[in-house]
């Protein structure tokens, strides 16, 4: 791609290899996240990002999480289910330091998408599903029973009042924390399944598994000011043909 000096914000660091038997060996750590250039974002996705897929190990781990969190696929007796998991909606609710992108003095409700607005978008998705189901019914007078899709949420939101809203909506949290135990060491029941990912696998896996799961939702609602959401919409749409949207 050229020398580092040709691009603004590139940061390359050269490190001598720790192997004393090979003093001539060096490592280059590059941080090209903020590279500039003509259509750099479009090229980065089309030429690189589109082809960088998650490996089988992390995909299988995501499947196991969905097995735990989602209801079983309904099947006709004697027939194998057409898919491993039911269709679902997934929401990436970016919070935390994202407020730093708000303008000075700007109210958070004007800067960040609120849970109430996301709930309305979920209702819009369900409305379109109902319309499509009715249109595809041969007998227009027949009853159409269409259950609402489960909604999964990945978020770094910590405020109890906001988390309570998600619980009241009946949405399923992707919670990588450890289960709480009572004095006898028994797991204390909670509304959300605590996956224990951080302790069992380390800090790298929670965001990586969230990234995989965001591509799996048949409908993805992400935040327009979050790069993770932007990537997830590109992946979900291109890899799986899912419906994705940014708010």
mmCIF file of C-alpha atoms in Angstrom:
data_model
loop_
_atom_site.group_PDB
_atom_site.id
_atom_site.type_symbol
_atom_site.label_atom_id
_atom_site.label_comp_id
_atom_site.label_asym_id
_atom_site.label_seq_id
_atom_site.Cartn_x
_atom_site.Cartn_y
_atom_site.Cartn_z
ATOM 1 C CA UNK A 1 0.000 0.000 0.000
ATOM 2 C CA UNK A 2 2.993 2.303 0.250
ATOM 3 C CA UNK A 3 4.909 3.904 3.056
ATOM 4 C CA UNK A 4 3.272 4.801 6.336
ATOM 5 C CA UNK A 5 4.086 8.458 5.716
ATOM 6 C CA UNK A 6 1.758 8.402 2.691
ATOM 7 C CA UNK A 7 -1.296 7.955 4.925
ATOM 8 C CA UNK A 8 -2.565 10.127 7.744
ATOM 9 C CA UNK A 9 -3.097 8.527 11.163
ATOM 10 C CA UNK A 10 -1.201 5.303 10.342
ATOM 11 C CA UNK A 11 0.895 4.073 13.239
ATOM 12 C CA UNK A 12 3.498 1.355 12.646
ATOM 13 C CA UNK A 13 5.687 -0.004 15.444
ATOM 14 C CA UNK A 14 8.775 -2.143 14.840
ATOM 15 C CA UNK A 15 9.729 -4.643 17.549
ATOM 16 C CA UNK A 16 12.825 -6.814 17.621
ATOM 17 C CA UNK A 17 11.968 -10.506 17.926
ATOM 18 C CA UNK A 18 12.413 -11.948 21.413
ATOM 19 C CA UNK A 19 14.261 -14.959 19.972
ATOM 20 C CA UNK A 20 17.942 -14.303 20.700
ATOM 21 C CA UNK A 21 18.969 -16.882 18.103
ATOM 22 C CA UNK A 22 17.428 -14.717 15.369
ATOM 23 C CA UNK A 23 18.523 -11.135 16.094
ATOM 24 C CA UNK A 24 17.749 -10.168 12.515
ATOM 25 C CA UNK A 25 14.020 -10.905 12.953
ATOM 26 C CA UNK A 26 11.634 -7.963 13.485
ATOM 27 C CA UNK A 27 7.866 -7.685 13.923
ATOM 28 C CA UNK A 28 5.747 -4.868 12.522
ATOM 29 C CA UNK A 29 2.545 -3.952 14.389
ATOM 30 C CA UNK A 30 0.351 -1.796 12.187
ATOM 31 C CA UNK A 31 -2.745 0.210 13.104
ATOM 32 C CA UNK A 32 -4.430 1.217 9.823
ATOM 33 C CA UNK A 33 -7.847 1.898 11.388
ATOM 34 C CA UNK A 34 -7.897 5.577 10.421
ATOM 35 C CA UNK A 35 -6.192 5.402 7.044
ATOM 36 C CA UNK A 36 -7.345 8.059 4.606
ATOM 37 C CA UNK A 37 -7.634 7.929 0.837
ATOM 38 C CA UNK A 38 -10.074 7.924 -2.050
ATOM 39 C CA UNK A 39 -13.006 5.584 -1.275
ATOM 40 C CA UNK A 40 -10.872 3.879 1.365
ATOM 41 C CA UNK A 41 -13.904 2.655 3.364
ATOM 42 C CA UNK A 42 -15.592 1.167 0.305
ATOM 43 C CA UNK A 43 -12.409 -0.490 -0.929
ATOM 44 C CA UNK A 44 -11.561 -1.853 2.523
ATOM 45 C CA UNK A 45 -14.896 -3.672 2.647
ATOM 46 C CA UNK A 46 -15.077 -4.871 -0.968
ATOM 47 C CA UNK A 47 -11.458 -5.967 -1.261
ATOM 48 C CA UNK A 48 -10.777 -7.208 2.285
ATOM 49 C CA UNK A 49 -13.602 -7.154 4.831
ATOM 50 C CA UNK A 50 -16.086 -9.050 2.671
ATOM 51 C CA UNK A 51 -13.699 -12.001 2.501
ATOM 52 C CA UNK A 52 -12.593 -12.098 6.157
ATOM 53 C CA UNK A 53 -14.898 -14.720 7.640
ATOM 54 C CA UNK A 54 -15.111 -15.996 11.204
ATOM 55 C CA UNK A 55 -13.527 -19.411 11.712
ATOM 56 C CA UNK A 56 -15.461 -22.591 12.480
ATOM 57 C CA UNK A 57 -14.527 -22.554 16.177
ATOM 58 C CA UNK A 58 -16.087 -19.159 16.897
ATOM 59 C CA UNK A 59 -19.114 -19.901 14.682
ATOM 60 C CA UNK A 60 -19.747 -23.124 16.631
ATOM 61 C CA UNK A 61 -19.509 -21.223 19.908
ATOM 62 C CA UNK A 62 -22.116 -18.769 18.627
ATOM 63 C CA UNK A 63 -24.372 -21.681 17.678
ATOM 64 C CA UNK A 64 -24.107 -23.057 21.218
ATOM 65 C CA UNK A 65 -25.113 -19.678 22.682
ATOM 66 C CA UNK A 66 -28.157 -19.517 20.398
ATOM 67 C CA UNK A 67 -29.056 -23.068 21.478
ATOM 68 C CA UNK A 68 -29.165 -21.820 25.084
ATOM 69 C CA UNK A 69 -30.994 -18.535 24.516
ATOM 70 C CA UNK A 70 -33.522 -19.219 21.768
ATOM 71 C CA UNK A 71 -36.579 -21.480 21.842
ATOM 72 C CA UNK A 72 -36.412 -24.720 19.907
ATOM 73 C CA UNK A 73 -37.550 -24.736 16.285
ATOM 74 C CA UNK A 74 -41.084 -26.075 15.954
ATOM 75 C CA UNK A 75 -41.213 -29.154 13.752
ATOM 76 C CA UNK A 76 -43.775 -31.413 12.175
ATOM 77 C CA UNK A 77 -43.748 -34.909 13.665
ATOM 78 C CA UNK A 78 -41.477 -37.190 11.687
ATOM 79 C CA UNK A 79 -39.696 -34.340 9.881
ATOM 80 C CA UNK A 80 -36.285 -32.841 10.537
ATOM 81 C CA UNK A 81 -36.286 -29.090 11.304
ATOM 82 C CA UNK A 82 -35.405 -26.959 8.301
ATOM 83 C CA UNK A 83 -33.040 -24.854 10.416
ATOM 84 C CA UNK A 84 -31.152 -25.187 13.695
ATOM 85 C CA UNK A 85 -32.456 -21.962 15.223
ATOM 86 C CA UNK A 86 -35.661 -19.965 14.801
ATOM 87 C CA UNK A 87 -35.585 -16.579 13.092
ATOM 88 C CA UNK A 88 -34.786 -13.717 15.453
ATOM 89 C CA UNK A 89 -34.134 -9.999 15.659
ATOM 90 C CA UNK A 90 -30.878 -8.765 17.144
ATOM 91 C CA UNK A 91 -30.129 -5.266 18.444
ATOM 92 C CA UNK A 92 -26.718 -3.694 18.960
ATOM 93 C CA UNK A 93 -27.338 -1.081 21.650
ATOM 94 C CA UNK A 94 -24.066 0.857 21.804
ATOM 95 C CA UNK A 95 -23.587 2.860 24.975
ATOM 96 C CA UNK A 96 -20.687 3.738 27.284
ATOM 97 C CA UNK A 97 -18.060 6.014 25.750
ATOM 98 C CA UNK A 98 -20.184 6.505 22.615
ATOM 99 C CA UNK A 99 -21.580 9.588 24.380
ATOM 100 C CA UNK A 100 -18.243 11.241 23.600
ATOM 101 C CA UNK A 101 -19.510 11.607 20.038
ATOM 102 C CA UNK A 102 -22.319 13.865 21.226
ATOM 103 C CA UNK A 103 -21.873 17.588 20.701
ATOM 104 C CA UNK A 104 -20.925 19.648 23.785
ATOM 105 C CA UNK A 105 -24.069 20.416 25.785
ATOM 106 C CA UNK A 106 -26.233 18.133 23.635
ATOM 107 C CA UNK A 107 -28.838 16.104 25.495
ATOM 108 C CA UNK A 108 -28.235 12.365 25.292
ATOM 109 C CA UNK A 109 -31.767 11.758 24.027
ATOM 110 C CA UNK A 110 -30.997 13.948 21.030
ATOM 111 C CA UNK A 111 -27.662 12.242 20.384
ATOM 112 C CA UNK A 112 -28.236 8.538 21.066
ATOM 113 C CA UNK A 113 -31.042 6.331 19.795
ATOM 114 C CA UNK A 114 -33.368 5.566 22.700
ATOM 115 C CA UNK A 115 -34.733 2.138 23.582
ATOM 116 C CA UNK A 116 -38.279 3.385 22.957
ATOM 117 C CA UNK A 117 -37.324 4.230 19.358
ATOM 118 C CA UNK A 118 -35.780 0.796 18.856
ATOM 119 C CA UNK A 119 -38.945 -0.822 20.218
ATOM 120 C CA UNK A 120 -40.939 1.070 17.588
ATOM 121 C CA UNK A 121 -38.586 -0.245 14.883
ATOM 122 C CA UNK A 122 -39.125 -3.796 16.151
ATOM 123 C CA UNK A 123 -42.894 -3.220 15.896
ATOM 124 C CA UNK A 124 -42.391 -2.012 12.307
ATOM 125 C CA UNK A 125 -40.553 -5.241 11.479
ATOM 126 C CA UNK A 126 -43.373 -7.310 12.962
ATOM 127 C CA UNK A 127 -45.958 -5.292 11.027
ATOM 128 C CA UNK A 128 -44.162 -5.991 7.744
ATOM 129 C CA UNK A 129 -43.948 -9.680 8.623
ATOM 130 C CA UNK A 130 -47.702 -9.796 9.216
ATOM 131 C CA UNK A 131 -48.431 -8.028 5.937
ATOM 132 C CA UNK A 132 -46.174 -10.419 4.043
ATOM 133 C CA UNK A 133 -47.781 -13.446 5.727
ATOM 134 C CA UNK A 134 -51.280 -12.258 4.833
ATOM 135 C CA UNK A 135 -50.302 -11.572 1.242
ATOM 136 C CA UNK A 136 -48.900 -15.076 0.869
ATOM 137 C CA UNK A 137 -52.011 -16.777 2.262
ATOM 138 C CA UNK A 138 -53.906 -18.593 -0.483
ATOM 139 C CA UNK A 139 -57.229 -18.260 1.304
ATOM 140 C CA UNK A 140 -57.488 -14.564 2.186
ATOM 141 C CA UNK A 141 -60.082 -15.382 4.855
ATOM 142 C CA UNK A 142 -57.888 -17.958 6.586
ATOM 143 C CA UNK A 143 -56.521 -17.279 10.057
ATOM 144 C CA UNK A 144 -52.826 -16.407 10.108
ATOM 145 C CA UNK A 145 -51.042 -17.147 13.362
ATOM 146 C CA UNK A 146 -47.675 -15.393 13.352
ATOM 147 C CA UNK A 147 -45.737 -15.296 16.600
ATOM 148 C CA UNK A 148 -43.439 -12.374 17.325
ATOM 149 C CA UNK A 149 -39.767 -13.089 16.831
ATOM 150 C CA UNK A 150 -37.452 -13.282 19.841
ATOM 151 C CA UNK A 151 -35.248 -10.208 20.235
ATOM 152 C CA UNK A 152 -31.631 -10.547 21.345
ATOM 153 C CA UNK A 153 -29.679 -7.531 22.592
ATOM 154 C CA UNK A 154 -25.958 -6.995 22.849
ATOM 155 C CA UNK A 155 -25.037 -3.876 24.783
ATOM 156 C CA UNK A 156 -22.527 -2.287 27.129
ATOM 157 C CA UNK A 157 -25.323 -0.390 28.871
ATOM 158 C CA UNK A 158 -24.869 -0.462 32.677
ATOM 159 C CA UNK A 159 -27.618 1.843 33.977
ATOM 160 C CA UNK A 160 -30.259 -0.173 35.881
ATOM 161 C CA UNK A 161 -33.172 1.970 34.647
ATOM 162 C CA UNK A 162 -32.197 1.325 31.013
ATOM 163 C CA UNK A 163 -31.632 -2.390 31.536
ATOM 164 C CA UNK A 164 -35.042 -2.573 33.214
ATOM 165 C CA UNK A 165 -36.623 -1.262 30.008
ATOM 166 C CA UNK A 166 -35.086 -4.152 28.058
ATOM 167 C CA UNK A 167 -36.416 -6.635 30.607
ATOM 168 C CA UNK A 168 -39.933 -5.167 30.433
ATOM 169 C CA UNK A 169 -39.864 -5.553 26.655
ATOM 170 C CA UNK A 170 -39.076 -9.237 27.113
ATOM 171 C CA UNK A 171 -35.882 -8.985 25.103
ATOM 172 C CA UNK A 172 -33.041 -11.458 25.681
ATOM 173 C CA UNK A 173 -29.747 -10.008 26.870
ATOM 174 C CA UNK A 174 -26.418 -11.407 25.724
ATOM 175 C CA UNK A 175 -24.804 -11.391 29.159
ATOM 176 C CA UNK A 176 -21.214 -12.680 29.273
ATOM 177 C CA UNK A 177 -20.835 -12.198 33.045
ATOM 178 C CA UNK A 178 -20.638 -15.012 35.585
ATOM 179 C CA UNK A 179 -23.722 -16.519 37.258
ATOM 180 C CA UNK A 180 -24.282 -15.280 40.819
ATOM 181 C CA UNK A 181 -24.058 -17.951 43.520
ATOM 182 C CA UNK A 182 -25.717 -18.187 46.904
ATOM 183 C CA UNK A 183 -23.962 -19.076 50.162
ATOM 184 C CA UNK A 184 -24.195 -22.790 49.307
ATOM 185 C CA UNK A 185 -22.648 -22.302 45.877
ATOM 186 C CA UNK A 186 -25.888 -22.759 43.964
ATOM 187 C CA UNK A 187 -26.626 -20.554 40.974
ATOM 188 C CA UNK A 188 -29.118 -17.790 41.733
ATOM 189 C CA UNK A 189 -31.830 -17.702 39.033
ATOM 190 C CA UNK A 190 -31.838 -14.574 36.874
ATOM 191 C CA UNK A 191 -34.029 -13.268 34.073
ATOM 192 C CA UNK A 192 -31.114 -13.445 31.659
ATOM 193 C CA UNK A 193 -28.839 -16.419 31.142
ATOM 194 C CA UNK A 194 -25.350 -15.484 32.326
ATOM 195 C CA UNK A 195 -22.883 -17.081 29.933
ATOM 196 C CA UNK A 196 -19.678 -16.747 31.989
ATOM 197 C CA UNK A 197 -17.674 -16.054 28.829
ATOM 198 C CA UNK A 198 -15.277 -13.539 30.384
ATOM 199 C CA UNK A 199 -14.063 -15.900 33.110
ATOM 200 C CA UNK A 200 -13.996 -19.102 31.075
ATOM 201 C CA UNK A 201 -12.457 -17.740 27.873
ATOM 202 C CA UNK A 202 -11.008 -14.306 28.639
ATOM 203 C CA UNK A 203 -11.758 -10.704 27.606
ATOM 204 C CA UNK A 204 -11.242 -11.266 23.872
ATOM 205 C CA UNK A 205 -14.230 -13.569 23.398
ATOM 206 C CA UNK A 206 -17.274 -11.511 24.528
ATOM 207 C CA UNK A 207 -16.919 -8.835 21.801
ATOM 208 C CA UNK A 208 -15.888 -11.434 19.214
ATOM 209 C CA UNK A 209 -18.921 -13.623 19.942
ATOM 210 C CA UNK A 210 -21.175 -10.559 19.884
ATOM 211 C CA UNK A 211 -19.756 -9.695 16.457
ATOM 212 C CA UNK A 212 -20.606 -13.188 15.177
ATOM 213 C CA UNK A 213 -24.095 -13.172 16.684
ATOM 214 C CA UNK A 214 -24.881 -9.776 15.170
ATOM 215 C CA UNK A 215 -24.442 -11.341 11.725
ATOM 216 C CA UNK A 216 -26.830 -14.194 12.591
ATOM 217 C CA UNK A 217 -29.997 -12.190 13.263
ATOM 218 C CA UNK A 218 -32.501 -12.332 10.416
ATOM 219 C CA UNK A 219 -33.123 -8.683 11.266
ATOM 220 C CA UNK A 220 -30.378 -6.495 12.684
ATOM 221 C CA UNK A 221 -30.915 -3.071 14.226
ATOM 222 C CA UNK A 222 -27.641 -1.227 14.785
ATOM 223 C CA UNK A 223 -26.450 2.235 15.712
ATOM 224 C CA UNK A 224 -25.325 4.499 12.866
ATOM 225 C CA UNK A 225 -22.551 6.041 15.002
ATOM 226 C CA UNK A 226 -21.016 2.672 15.917
ATOM 227 C CA UNK A 227 -18.382 1.094 13.687
ATOM 228 C CA UNK A 228 -19.230 -2.330 15.127
ATOM 229 C CA UNK A 229 -22.852 -1.861 14.025
ATOM 230 C CA UNK A 230 -21.772 -0.698 10.588
ATOM 231 C CA UNK A 231 -19.587 -3.759 10.073
ATOM 232 C CA UNK A 232 -22.310 -6.062 11.385
ATOM 233 C CA UNK A 233 -24.849 -4.718 8.889
ATOM 234 C CA UNK A 234 -22.399 -5.210 6.039
ATOM 235 C CA UNK A 235 -21.577 -8.752 7.134
ATOM 236 C CA UNK A 236 -25.152 -9.838 7.833
ATOM 237 C CA UNK A 237 -26.415 -8.498 4.530
ATOM 238 C CA UNK A 238 -23.565 -9.727 2.320
ATOM 239 C CA UNK A 239 -22.906 -13.089 3.961
ATOM 240 C CA UNK A 240 -26.419 -14.235 4.876
ATOM 241 C CA UNK A 241 -28.820 -12.018 2.950
ATOM 242 C CA UNK A 242 -30.330 -10.720 6.204
ATOM 243 C CA UNK A 243 -32.245 -7.478 6.584
ATOM 244 C CA UNK A 244 -30.156 -4.904 8.384
ATOM 245 C CA UNK A 245 -30.707 -1.286 9.361
ATOM 246 C CA UNK A 246 -28.900 1.515 11.185
ATOM 247 C CA UNK A 247 -30.589 4.073 13.416
#
